[in-house]
């Protein structure tokens, strides 16, 4: 089922390559599969296409965190937090804060 969802989003992306919803959906499915590198690529394109897409920043930051790209993850989370606050998306702000704390713990030597 998961791979069929990925394929469905890939087909949609062929028809509309800059659609931020499709880019986010494909990135999210790939993230769930553990394909963080490819997920990050699609999620980057989603936020480039729609700079106020707070949940795309959250998931991109999480993918970067999983890849160990902590500095880039921190920058993405900071931008995503600002966007989420501007949008009034308080749940996304809270979720980003959780991951920022995980980054801080990891930087301090804990996991």
PDB file of N, CA and C in Angstrom:
ATOM      1  N   UNK A   1       0.840  -1.200   0.000  1.00  0.00           N
ATOM      2  CA  UNK A   1       0.000   0.000   0.000  1.00  0.00           C
ATOM      3  C   UNK A   1       0.875   1.251   0.000  1.00  0.00           C
ATOM      4  N   UNK A   2       1.917   1.281   0.848  1.00  0.00           N
ATOM      5  CA  UNK A   2       2.759   2.466   0.930  1.00  0.00           C
ATOM      6  C   UNK A   2       3.394   2.788  -0.412  1.00  0.00           C
ATOM      7  N   UNK A   3       3.936   1.762  -1.078  1.00  0.00           N
ATOM      8  CA  UNK A   3       4.599   2.030  -2.347  1.00  0.00           C
ATOM      9  C   UNK A   3       3.591   2.501  -3.390  1.00  0.00           C
ATOM     10  N   UNK A   4       2.342   2.032  -3.307  1.00  0.00           N
ATOM     11  CA  UNK A   4       1.347   2.501  -4.265  1.00  0.00           C
ATOM     12  C   UNK A   4       1.034   3.980  -4.022  1.00  0.00           C
ATOM     13  N   UNK A   5       1.068   4.420  -2.762  1.00  0.00           N
ATOM     14  CA  UNK A   5       0.863   5.846  -2.459  1.00  0.00           C
ATOM     15  C   UNK A   5       2.024   6.663  -3.009  1.00  0.00           C
ATOM     16  N   UNK A   6       3.230   6.167  -2.836  1.00  0.00           N
ATOM     17  CA  UNK A   6       4.398   6.859  -3.376  1.00  0.00           C
ATOM     18  C   UNK A   6       4.272   6.975  -4.887  1.00  0.00           C
ATOM     19  N   UNK A   7       3.929   5.881  -5.533  1.00  0.00           N
ATOM     20  CA  UNK A   7       3.790   5.902  -6.998  1.00  0.00           C
ATOM     21  C   UNK A   7       2.674   6.843  -7.439  1.00  0.00           C
ATOM     22  N   UNK A   8       1.577   6.863  -6.700  1.00  0.00           N
ATOM     23  CA  UNK A   8       0.480   7.771  -7.029  1.00  0.00           C
ATOM     24  C   UNK A   8       0.966   9.226  -6.976  1.00  0.00           C
ATOM     25  N   UNK A   9       1.701   9.573  -5.912  1.00  0.00           N
ATOM     26  CA  UNK A   9       2.192  10.943  -5.797  1.00  0.00           C
ATOM     27  C   UNK A   9       3.240  11.249  -6.863  1.00  0.00           C
ATOM     28  N   UNK A  10       4.054  10.273  -7.224  1.00  0.00           N
ATOM     29  CA  UNK A  10       5.032  10.480  -8.302  1.00  0.00           C
ATOM     30  C   UNK A  10       4.316  10.795  -9.622  1.00  0.00           C
ATOM     31  N   UNK A  11       3.232  10.070  -9.899  1.00  0.00           N
ATOM     32  CA  UNK A  11       2.468  10.315 -11.131  1.00  0.00           C
ATOM     33  C   UNK A  11       1.839  11.710 -11.105  1.00  0.00           C
ATOM     34  N   UNK A  12       1.299  12.092  -9.962  1.00  0.00           N
ATOM     35  CA  UNK A  12       0.723  13.437  -9.835  1.00  0.00           C
ATOM     36  C   UNK A  12       1.793  14.505 -10.036  1.00  0.00           C
ATOM     37  N   UNK A  13       2.985  14.246  -9.530  1.00  0.00           N
ATOM     38  CA  UNK A  13       4.084  15.196  -9.646  1.00  0.00           C
ATOM     39  C   UNK A  13       4.524  15.353 -11.100  1.00  0.00           C
ATOM     40  N   UNK A  14       4.439  14.273 -11.872  1.00  0.00           N
ATOM     41  CA  UNK A  14       4.771  14.368 -13.307  1.00  0.00           C
ATOM     42  C   UNK A  14       3.847  15.358 -14.000  1.00  0.00           C
ATOM     43  N   UNK A  15       2.591  15.392 -13.593  1.00  0.00           N
ATOM     44  CA  UNK A  15       1.606  16.284 -14.210  1.00  0.00           C
ATOM     45  C   UNK A  15       1.751  17.719 -13.726  1.00  0.00           C
ATOM     46  N   UNK A  16       2.198  17.890 -12.483  1.00  0.00           N
ATOM     47  CA  UNK A  16       2.292  19.226 -11.876  1.00  0.00           C
ATOM     48  C   UNK A  16       3.527  19.269 -10.976  1.00  0.00           C
ATOM     49  N   UNK A  17       4.724  19.422 -11.571  1.00  0.00           N
ATOM     50  CA  UNK A  17       5.981  19.243 -10.834  1.00  0.00           C
ATOM     51  C   UNK A  17       6.250  20.247  -9.713  1.00  0.00           C
ATOM     52  N   UNK A  18       5.537  21.361  -9.688  1.00  0.00           N
ATOM     53  CA  UNK A  18       5.790  22.359  -8.653  1.00  0.00           C
ATOM     54  C   UNK A  18       4.656  22.477  -7.645  1.00  0.00           C
ATOM     55  N   UNK A  19       3.750  21.505  -7.651  1.00  0.00           N
ATOM     56  CA  UNK A  19       2.612  21.550  -6.739  1.00  0.00           C
ATOM     57  C   UNK A  19       3.089  21.257  -5.318  1.00  0.00           C
ATOM     58  N   UNK A  20       3.020  22.256  -4.418  1.00  0.00           N
ATOM     59  CA  UNK A  20       3.551  22.062  -3.069  1.00  0.00           C
ATOM     60  C   UNK A  20       2.837  20.967  -2.281  1.00  0.00           C
ATOM     61  N   UNK A  21       1.536  20.782  -2.517  1.00  0.00           N
ATOM     62  CA  UNK A  21       0.804  19.733  -1.799  1.00  0.00           C
ATOM     63  C   UNK A  21       1.296  18.351  -2.215  1.00  0.00           C
ATOM     64  N   UNK A  22       1.525  18.165  -3.502  1.00  0.00           N
ATOM     65  CA  UNK A  22       2.001  16.875  -3.995  1.00  0.00           C
ATOM     66  C   UNK A  22       3.448  16.647  -3.534  1.00  0.00           C
ATOM     67  N   UNK A  23       4.272  17.688  -3.619  1.00  0.00           N
ATOM     68  CA  UNK A  23       5.653  17.568  -3.147  1.00  0.00           C
ATOM     69  C   UNK A  23       5.685  17.189  -1.669  1.00  0.00           C
ATOM     70  N   UNK A  24       4.852  17.861  -0.860  1.00  0.00           N
ATOM     71  CA  UNK A  24       4.787  17.553   0.570  1.00  0.00           C
ATOM     72  C   UNK A  24       4.286  16.124   0.797  1.00  0.00           C
ATOM     73  N   UNK A  25       3.242  15.740   0.083  1.00  0.00           N
ATOM     74  CA  UNK A  25       2.674  14.405   0.273  1.00  0.00           C
ATOM     75  C   UNK A  25       3.672  13.317  -0.089  1.00  0.00           C
ATOM     76  N   UNK A  26       4.367  13.494  -1.207  1.00  0.00           N
ATOM     77  CA  UNK A  26       5.385  12.524  -1.609  1.00  0.00           C
ATOM     78  C   UNK A  26       6.526  12.507  -0.591  1.00  0.00           C
ATOM     79  N   UNK A  27       6.979  13.684  -0.184  1.00  0.00           N
ATOM     80  CA  UNK A  27       8.039  13.755   0.826  1.00  0.00           C
ATOM     81  C   UNK A  27       7.642  13.082   2.127  1.00  0.00           C
ATOM     82  N   UNK A  28       6.409  13.286   2.539  1.00  0.00           N
ATOM     83  CA  UNK A  28       5.923  12.666   3.788  1.00  0.00           C
ATOM     84  C   UNK A  28       5.867  11.156   3.688  1.00  0.00           C
ATOM     85  N   UNK A  29       5.396  10.646   2.545  1.00  0.00           N
ATOM     86  CA  UNK A  29       5.350   9.191   2.352  1.00  0.00           C
ATOM     87  C   UNK A  29       6.760   8.604   2.360  1.00  0.00           C
ATOM     88  N   UNK A  30       7.673   9.267   1.678  1.00  0.00           N
ATOM     89  CA  UNK A  30       9.057   8.792   1.661  1.00  0.00           C
ATOM     90  C   UNK A  30       9.667   8.850   3.055  1.00  0.00           C
ATOM     91  N   UNK A  31       9.349   9.887   3.808  1.00  0.00           N
ATOM     92  CA  UNK A  31       9.821  10.003   5.194  1.00  0.00           C
ATOM     93  C   UNK A  31       9.323   8.810   6.006  1.00  0.00           C
ATOM     94  N   UNK A  32       8.038   8.500   5.884  1.00  0.00           N
ATOM     95  CA  UNK A  32       7.464   7.356   6.622  1.00  0.00           C
ATOM     96  C   UNK A  32       8.168   6.058   6.269  1.00  0.00           C
ATOM     97  N   UNK A  33       8.616   5.949   5.017  1.00  0.00           N
ATOM     98  CA  UNK A  33       9.337   4.751   4.565  1.00  0.00           C
ATOM     99  C   UNK A  33      10.780   4.730   5.028  1.00  0.00           C
ATOM    100  N   UNK A  34      11.261   5.848   5.556  1.00  0.00           N
ATOM    101  CA  UNK A  34      12.647   5.915   6.002  1.00  0.00           C
ATOM    102  C   UNK A  34      13.603   6.378   4.923  1.00  0.00           C
ATOM    103  N   UNK A  35      13.082   6.841   3.807  1.00  0.00           N
ATOM    104  CA  UNK A  35      13.916   7.360   2.723  1.00  0.00           C
ATOM    105  C   UNK A  35      14.081   8.867   2.928  1.00  0.00           C
ATOM    106  N   UNK A  36      14.897   9.205   3.931  1.00  0.00           N
ATOM    107  CA  UNK A  36      15.011  10.593   4.378  1.00  0.00           C
ATOM    108  C   UNK A  36      15.670  11.493   3.344  1.00  0.00           C
ATOM    109  N   UNK A  37      16.633  10.957   2.605  1.00  0.00           N
ATOM    110  CA  UNK A  37      17.347  11.765   1.610  1.00  0.00           C
ATOM    111  C   UNK A  37      16.397  12.220   0.501  1.00  0.00           C
ATOM    112  N   UNK A  38      15.676  11.283  -0.093  1.00  0.00           N
ATOM    113  CA  UNK A  38      14.746  11.660  -1.161  1.00  0.00           C
ATOM    114  C   UNK A  38      13.601  12.504  -0.614  1.00  0.00           C
ATOM    115  N   UNK A  39      13.134  12.161   0.586  1.00  0.00           N
ATOM    116  CA  UNK A  39      12.066  12.951   1.215  1.00  0.00           C
ATOM    117  C   UNK A  39      12.495  14.410   1.354  1.00  0.00           C
ATOM    118  N   UNK A  40      13.718  14.622   1.829  1.00  0.00           N
ATOM    119  CA  UNK A  40      14.211  15.988   2.040  1.00  0.00           C
ATOM    120  C   UNK A  40      14.219  16.770   0.726  1.00  0.00           C
ATOM    121  N   UNK A  41      14.588  16.120  -0.364  1.00  0.00           N
ATOM    122  CA  UNK A  41      14.593  16.802  -1.656  1.00  0.00           C
ATOM    123  C   UNK A  41      13.218  17.306  -2.053  1.00  0.00           C
ATOM    124  N   UNK A  42      12.211  16.475  -1.899  1.00  0.00           N
ATOM    125  CA  UNK A  42      10.847  16.883  -2.260  1.00  0.00           C
ATOM    126  C   UNK A  42      10.318  17.934  -1.284  1.00  0.00           C
ATOM    127  N   UNK A  43      10.639  17.774  -0.012  1.00  0.00           N
ATOM    128  CA  UNK A  43      10.166  18.736   0.977  1.00  0.00           C
ATOM    129  C   UNK A  43      10.827  20.101   0.794  1.00  0.00           C
ATOM    130  N   UNK A  44      12.106  20.106   0.400  1.00  0.00           N
ATOM    131  CA  UNK A  44      12.773  21.387   0.083  1.00  0.00           C
ATOM    132  C   UNK A  44      12.042  22.098  -1.048  1.00  0.00           C
ATOM    133  N   UNK A  45      11.698  21.336  -2.067  1.00  0.00           N
ATOM    134  CA  UNK A  45      10.973  21.923  -3.201  1.00  0.00           C
ATOM    135  C   UNK A  45       9.593  22.418  -2.766  1.00  0.00           C
ATOM    136  N   UNK A  46       8.957  21.726  -1.835  1.00  0.00           N
ATOM    137  CA  UNK A  46       7.639  22.159  -1.359  1.00  0.00           C
ATOM    138  C   UNK A  46       7.729  23.527  -0.682  1.00  0.00           C
ATOM    139  N   UNK A  47       8.741  23.724   0.167  1.00  0.00           N
ATOM    140  CA  UNK A  47       8.843  25.025   0.858  1.00  0.00           C
ATOM    141  C   UNK A  47       9.353  26.114  -0.082  1.00  0.00           C
ATOM    142  N   UNK A  48      10.114  25.734  -1.106  1.00  0.00           N
ATOM    143  CA  UNK A  48      10.521  26.729  -2.107  1.00  0.00           C
ATOM    144  C   UNK A  48       9.301  27.189  -2.906  1.00  0.00           C
ATOM    145  N   UNK A  49       8.424  26.246  -3.221  1.00  0.00           N
ATOM    146  CA  UNK A  49       7.232  26.538  -4.005  1.00  0.00           C
ATOM    147  C   UNK A  49       6.177  27.281  -3.180  1.00  0.00           C
ATOM    148  N   UNK A  50       6.125  26.982  -1.885  1.00  0.00           N
ATOM    149  CA  UNK A  50       5.132  27.593  -0.986  1.00  0.00           C
ATOM    150  C   UNK A  50       5.834  27.935   0.332  1.00  0.00           C
ATOM    151  N   UNK A  51       6.468  29.102   0.391  1.00  0.00           N
ATOM    152  CA  UNK A  51       7.286  29.458   1.566  1.00  0.00           C
ATOM    153  C   UNK A  51       6.526  29.573   2.889  1.00  0.00           C
ATOM    154  N   UNK A  52       5.199  29.554   2.861  1.00  0.00           N
ATOM    155  CA  UNK A  52       4.446  29.637   4.121  1.00  0.00           C
ATOM    156  C   UNK A  52       3.849  28.283   4.524  1.00  0.00           C
ATOM    157  N   UNK A  53       4.439  27.191   4.033  1.00  0.00           N
ATOM    158  CA  UNK A  53       3.927  25.835   4.258  1.00  0.00           C
ATOM    159  C   UNK A  53       4.583  25.261   5.509  1.00  0.00           C
ATOM    160  N   UNK A  54       4.056  25.600   6.667  1.00  0.00           N
ATOM    161  CA  UNK A  54       4.722  25.295   7.941  1.00  0.00           C
ATOM    162  C   UNK A  54       4.918  23.799   8.178  1.00  0.00           C
ATOM    163  N   UNK A  55       3.949  22.972   7.821  1.00  0.00           N
ATOM    164  CA  UNK A  55       4.123  21.537   8.077  1.00  0.00           C
ATOM    165  C   UNK A  55       5.210  20.936   7.190  1.00  0.00           C
ATOM    166  N   UNK A  56       5.424  21.520   6.020  1.00  0.00           N
ATOM    167  CA  UNK A  56       6.503  21.037   5.158  1.00  0.00           C
ATOM    168  C   UNK A  56       7.861  21.345   5.797  1.00  0.00           C
ATOM    169  N   UNK A  57       7.991  22.505   6.429  1.00  0.00           N
ATOM    170  CA  UNK A  57       9.224  22.816   7.154  1.00  0.00           C
ATOM    171  C   UNK A  57       9.445  21.817   8.281  1.00  0.00           C
ATOM    172  N   UNK A  58       8.372  21.517   9.011  1.00  0.00           N
ATOM    173  CA  UNK A  58       8.484  20.562  10.128  1.00  0.00           C
ATOM    174  C   UNK A  58       9.000  19.217   9.633  1.00  0.00           C
ATOM    175  N   UNK A  59       8.412  18.691   8.579  1.00  0.00           N
ATOM    176  CA  UNK A  59       8.812  17.376   8.096  1.00  0.00           C
ATOM    177  C   UNK A  59      10.196  17.420   7.463  1.00  0.00           C
ATOM    178  N   UNK A  60      10.520  18.505   6.756  1.00  0.00           N
ATOM    179  CA  UNK A  60      11.873  18.667   6.211  1.00  0.00           C
ATOM    180  C   UNK A  60      12.894  18.688   7.345  1.00  0.00           C
ATOM    181  N   UNK A  61      12.622  19.439   8.388  1.00  0.00           N
ATOM    182  CA  UNK A  61      13.535  19.470   9.537  1.00  0.00           C
ATOM    183  C   UNK A  61      13.711  18.092  10.150  1.00  0.00           C
ATOM    184  N   UNK A  62      12.637  17.343  10.238  1.00  0.00           N
ATOM    185  CA  UNK A  62      12.723  15.986  10.795  1.00  0.00           C
ATOM    186  C   UNK A  62      13.565  15.087   9.907  1.00  0.00           C
ATOM    187  N   UNK A  63      13.409  15.203   8.582  1.00  0.00           N
ATOM    188  CA  UNK A  63      14.211  14.389   7.663  1.00  0.00           C
ATOM    189  C   UNK A  63      15.693  14.743   7.819  1.00  0.00           C
ATOM    190  N   UNK A  64      15.985  16.024   7.902  1.00  0.00           N
ATOM    191  CA  UNK A  64      17.380  16.456   8.072  1.00  0.00           C
ATOM    192  C   UNK A  64      17.930  15.967   9.411  1.00  0.00           C
ATOM    193  N   UNK A  65      17.104  16.004  10.448  1.00  0.00           N
ATOM    194  CA  UNK A  65      17.500  15.478  11.759  1.00  0.00           C
ATOM    195  C   UNK A  65      17.873  14.002  11.633  1.00  0.00           C
ATOM    196  N   UNK A  66      17.038  13.237  10.944  1.00  0.00           N
ATOM    197  CA  UNK A  66      17.299  11.803  10.774  1.00  0.00           C
ATOM    198  C   UNK A  66      18.577  11.560   9.971  1.00  0.00           C
ATOM    199  N   UNK A  67      18.890  12.473   9.067  1.00  0.00           N
ATOM    200  CA  UNK A  67      20.111  12.353   8.264  1.00  0.00           C
ATOM    201  C   UNK A  67      21.348  12.839   9.018  1.00  0.00           C
ATOM    202  N   UNK A  68      21.149  13.388  10.212  1.00  0.00           N
ATOM    203  CA  UNK A  68      22.268  13.898  10.998  1.00  0.00           C
ATOM    204  C   UNK A  68      22.750  15.264  10.537  1.00  0.00           C
ATOM    205  N   UNK A  69      21.970  15.938   9.737  1.00  0.00           N
ATOM    206  CA  UNK A  69      22.307  17.280   9.252  1.00  0.00           C
ATOM    207  C   UNK A  69      21.725  18.312  10.221  1.00  0.00           C
ATOM    208  N   UNK A  70      22.302  18.331  11.421  1.00  0.00           N
ATOM    209  CA  UNK A  70      21.702  19.076  12.516  1.00  0.00           C
ATOM    210  C   UNK A  70      21.666  20.589  12.300  1.00  0.00           C
ATOM    211  N   UNK A  71      22.728  21.158  11.739  1.00  0.00           N
ATOM    212  CA  UNK A  71      22.729  22.617  11.551  1.00  0.00           C
ATOM    213  C   UNK A  71      21.667  23.034  10.549  1.00  0.00           C
ATOM    214  N   UNK A  72      21.570  22.305   9.453  1.00  0.00           N
ATOM    215  CA  UNK A  72      20.537  22.634   8.473  1.00  0.00           C
ATOM    216  C   UNK A  72      19.150  22.388   9.068  1.00  0.00           C
ATOM    217  N   UNK A  73      19.014  21.307   9.833  1.00  0.00           N
ATOM    218  CA  UNK A  73      17.728  21.025  10.485  1.00  0.00           C
ATOM    219  C   UNK A  73      17.346  22.183  11.406  1.00  0.00           C
ATOM    220  N   UNK A  74      18.301  22.687  12.155  1.00  0.00           N
ATOM    221  CA  UNK A  74      18.026  23.803  13.072  1.00  0.00           C
ATOM    222  C   UNK A  74      17.542  25.037  12.297  1.00  0.00           C
ATOM    223  N   UNK A  75      18.219  25.344  11.176  1.00  0.00           N
ATOM    224  CA  UNK A  75      17.801  26.503  10.365  1.00  0.00           C
ATOM    225  C   UNK A  75      16.392  26.308   9.816  1.00  0.00           C
ATOM    226  N   UNK A  76      16.115  25.099   9.333  1.00  0.00           N
ATOM    227  CA  UNK A  76      14.782  24.810   8.789  1.00  0.00           C
ATOM    228  C   UNK A  76      13.730  24.912   9.889  1.00  0.00           C
ATOM    229  N   UNK A  77      14.017  24.362  11.055  1.00  0.00           N
ATOM    230  CA  UNK A  77      13.063  24.443  12.171  1.00  0.00           C
ATOM    231  C   UNK A  77      12.824  25.895  12.582  1.00  0.00           C
ATOM    232  N   UNK A  78      13.876  26.708  12.623  1.00  0.00           N
ATOM    233  CA  UNK A  78      13.707  28.115  13.008  1.00  0.00           C
ATOM    234  C   UNK A  78      12.800  28.834  12.023  1.00  0.00           C
ATOM    235  N   UNK A  79      13.049  28.629  10.738  1.00  0.00           N
ATOM    236  CA  UNK A  79      12.209  29.257   9.714  1.00  0.00           C
ATOM    237  C   UNK A  79      10.786  28.717   9.800  1.00  0.00           C
ATOM    238  N   UNK A  80      10.646  27.405   9.928  1.00  0.00           N
ATOM    239  CA  UNK A  80       9.322  26.799  10.026  1.00  0.00           C
ATOM    240  C   UNK A  80       8.548  27.263  11.236  1.00  0.00           C
ATOM    241  N   UNK A  81       9.249  27.478  12.340  1.00  0.00           N
ATOM    242  CA  UNK A  81       8.585  27.963  13.561  1.00  0.00           C
ATOM    243  C   UNK A  81       8.029  29.363  13.339  1.00  0.00           C
ATOM    244  N   UNK A  82       8.840  30.226  12.707  1.00  0.00           N
ATOM    245  CA  UNK A  82       8.369  31.589  12.403  1.00  0.00           C
ATOM    246  C   UNK A  82       7.149  31.540  11.486  1.00  0.00           C
ATOM    247  N   UNK A  83       7.214  30.725  10.457  1.00  0.00           N
ATOM    248  CA  UNK A  83       6.101  30.597   9.513  1.00  0.00           C
ATOM    249  C   UNK A  83       4.856  30.077  10.234  1.00  0.00           C
ATOM    250  N   UNK A  84       5.030  29.058  11.054  1.00  0.00           N
ATOM    251  CA  UNK A  84       3.889  28.482  11.781  1.00  0.00           C
ATOM    252  C   UNK A  84       3.268  29.518  12.715  1.00  0.00           C
ATOM    253  N   UNK A  85       4.107  30.306  13.389  1.00  0.00           N
ATOM    254  CA  UNK A  85       3.572  31.354  14.266  1.00  0.00           C
ATOM    255  C   UNK A  85       2.797  32.387  13.462  1.00  0.00           C
ATOM    256  N   UNK A  86       3.363  32.796  12.324  1.00  0.00           N
ATOM    257  CA  UNK A  86       2.672  33.772  11.470  1.00  0.00           C
ATOM    258  C   UNK A  86       1.337  33.227  10.980  1.00  0.00           C
ATOM    259  N   UNK A  87       1.268  31.920  10.742  1.00  0.00           N
ATOM    260  CA  UNK A  87       0.035  31.279  10.264  1.00  0.00           C
ATOM    261  C   UNK A  87      -0.936  30.967  11.400  1.00  0.00           C
ATOM    262  N   UNK A  88      -0.488  31.128  12.642  1.00  0.00           N
ATOM    263  CA  UNK A  88      -1.325  30.741  13.772  1.00  0.00           C
ATOM    264  C   UNK A  88      -1.427  29.234  13.945  1.00  0.00           C
ATOM    265  N   UNK A  89      -0.448  28.510  13.419  1.00  0.00           N
ATOM    266  CA  UNK A  89      -0.426  27.048  13.470  1.00  0.00           C
ATOM    267  C   UNK A  89       0.325  26.602  14.729  1.00  0.00           C
ATOM    268  N   UNK A  90      -0.360  26.704  15.862  1.00  0.00           N
ATOM    269  CA  UNK A  90       0.291  26.471  17.151  1.00  0.00           C
ATOM    270  C   UNK A  90       0.718  25.019  17.351  1.00  0.00           C
ATOM    271  N   UNK A  91      -0.011  24.071  16.785  1.00  0.00           N
ATOM    272  CA  UNK A  91       0.372  22.664  16.918  1.00  0.00           C
ATOM    273  C   UNK A  91       1.716  22.422  16.239  1.00  0.00           C
ATOM    274  N   UNK A  92       1.916  22.997  15.072  1.00  0.00           N
ATOM    275  CA  UNK A  92       3.192  22.830  14.376  1.00  0.00           C
ATOM    276  C   UNK A  92       4.310  23.510  15.158  1.00  0.00           C
ATOM    277  N   UNK A  93       4.041  24.662  15.767  1.00  0.00           N
ATOM    278  CA  UNK A  93       5.042  25.324  16.620  1.00  0.00           C
ATOM    279  C   UNK A  93       5.469  24.375  17.729  1.00  0.00           C
ATOM    280  N   UNK A  94       4.495  23.747  18.394  1.00  0.00           N
ATOM    281  CA  UNK A  94       4.804  22.819  19.493  1.00  0.00           C
ATOM    282  C   UNK A  94       5.631  21.636  19.004  1.00  0.00           C
ATOM    283  N   UNK A  95       5.255  21.080  17.855  1.00  0.00           N
ATOM    284  CA  UNK A  95       5.984  19.926  17.323  1.00  0.00           C
ATOM    285  C   UNK A  95       7.415  20.306  16.940  1.00  0.00           C
ATOM    286  N   UNK A  96       7.585  21.472  16.339  1.00  0.00           N
ATOM    287  CA  UNK A  96       8.931  21.939  15.993  1.00  0.00           C
ATOM    288  C   UNK A  96       9.753  22.119  17.261  1.00  0.00           C
ATOM    289  N   UNK A  97       9.147  22.677  18.304  1.00  0.00           N
ATOM    290  CA  UNK A  97       9.871  22.875  19.570  1.00  0.00           C
ATOM    291  C   UNK A  97      10.383  21.555  20.133  1.00  0.00           C
ATOM    292  N   UNK A  98       9.603  20.494  20.005  1.00  0.00           N
ATOM    293  CA  UNK A  98      10.027  19.173  20.475  1.00  0.00           C
ATOM    294  C   UNK A  98      11.298  18.741  19.739  1.00  0.00           C
ATOM    295  N   UNK A  99      11.322  18.934  18.432  1.00  0.00           N
ATOM    296  CA  UNK A  99      12.494  18.515  17.658  1.00  0.00           C
ATOM    297  C   UNK A  99      13.694  19.415  17.889  1.00  0.00           C
ATOM    298  N   UNK A 100      13.464  20.692  18.148  1.00  0.00           N
ATOM    299  CA  UNK A 100      14.582  21.583  18.482  1.00  0.00           C
ATOM    300  C   UNK A 100      15.221  21.121  19.794  1.00  0.00           C
ATOM    301  N   UNK A 101      14.395  20.714  20.751  1.00  0.00           N
ATOM    302  CA  UNK A 101      14.947  20.200  22.017  1.00  0.00           C
ATOM    303  C   UNK A 101      15.748  18.923  21.779  1.00  0.00           C
ATOM    304  N   UNK A 102      15.274  18.064  20.880  1.00  0.00           N
ATOM    305  CA  UNK A 102      16.032  16.846  20.555  1.00  0.00           C
ATOM    306  C   UNK A 102      17.378  17.203  19.930  1.00  0.00           C
ATOM    307  N   UNK A 103      17.403  18.208  19.067  1.00  0.00           N
ATOM    308  CA  UNK A 103      18.663  18.665  18.484  1.00  0.00           C
ATOM    309  C   UNK A 103      19.602  19.166  19.573  1.00  0.00           C
ATOM    310  N   UNK A 104      19.060  19.935  20.523  1.00  0.00           N
ATOM    311  CA  UNK A 104      19.876  20.469  21.615  1.00  0.00           C
ATOM    312  C   UNK A 104      20.440  19.343  22.471  1.00  0.00           C
ATOM    313  N   UNK A 105      19.612  18.332  22.763  1.00  0.00           N
ATOM    314  CA  UNK A 105      20.094  17.186  23.546  1.00  0.00           C
ATOM    315  C   UNK A 105      21.202  16.444  22.807  1.00  0.00           C
ATOM    316  N   UNK A 106      20.996  16.240  21.505  1.00  0.00           N
ATOM    317  CA  UNK A 106      21.991  15.537  20.721  1.00  0.00           C
ATOM    318  C   UNK A 106      23.303  16.337  20.673  1.00  0.00           C
ATOM    319  N   UNK A 107      23.201  17.643  20.538  1.00  0.00           N
ATOM    320  CA  UNK A 107      24.403  18.492  20.513  1.00  0.00           C
ATOM    321  C   UNK A 107      25.131  18.453  21.849  1.00  0.00           C
ATOM    322  N   UNK A 108      24.376  18.239  22.935  1.00  0.00           N
ATOM    323  CA  UNK A 108      24.967  18.177  24.267  1.00  0.00           C
ATOM    324  C   UNK A 108      25.534  16.793  24.584  1.00  0.00           C
ATOM    325  N   UNK A 109      25.400  15.867  23.638  1.00  0.00           N
ATOM    326  CA  UNK A 109      25.984  14.543  23.834  1.00  0.00           C
ATOM    327  C   UNK A 109      24.984  13.463  24.167  1.00  0.00           C
ATOM    328  N   UNK A 110      23.721  13.828  24.358  1.00  0.00           N
ATOM    329  CA  UNK A 110      22.685  12.818  24.609  1.00  0.00           C
ATOM    330  C   UNK A 110      21.960  12.530  23.324  1.00  0.00           C
ATOM    331  N   UNK A 111      21.203  11.470  23.282  1.00  0.00           N
ATOM    332  CA  UNK A 111      20.445  11.169  22.046  1.00  0.00           C
ATOM    333  C   UNK A 111      19.027  11.466  22.255  1.00  0.00           C
TER     334      UNK A 111
END
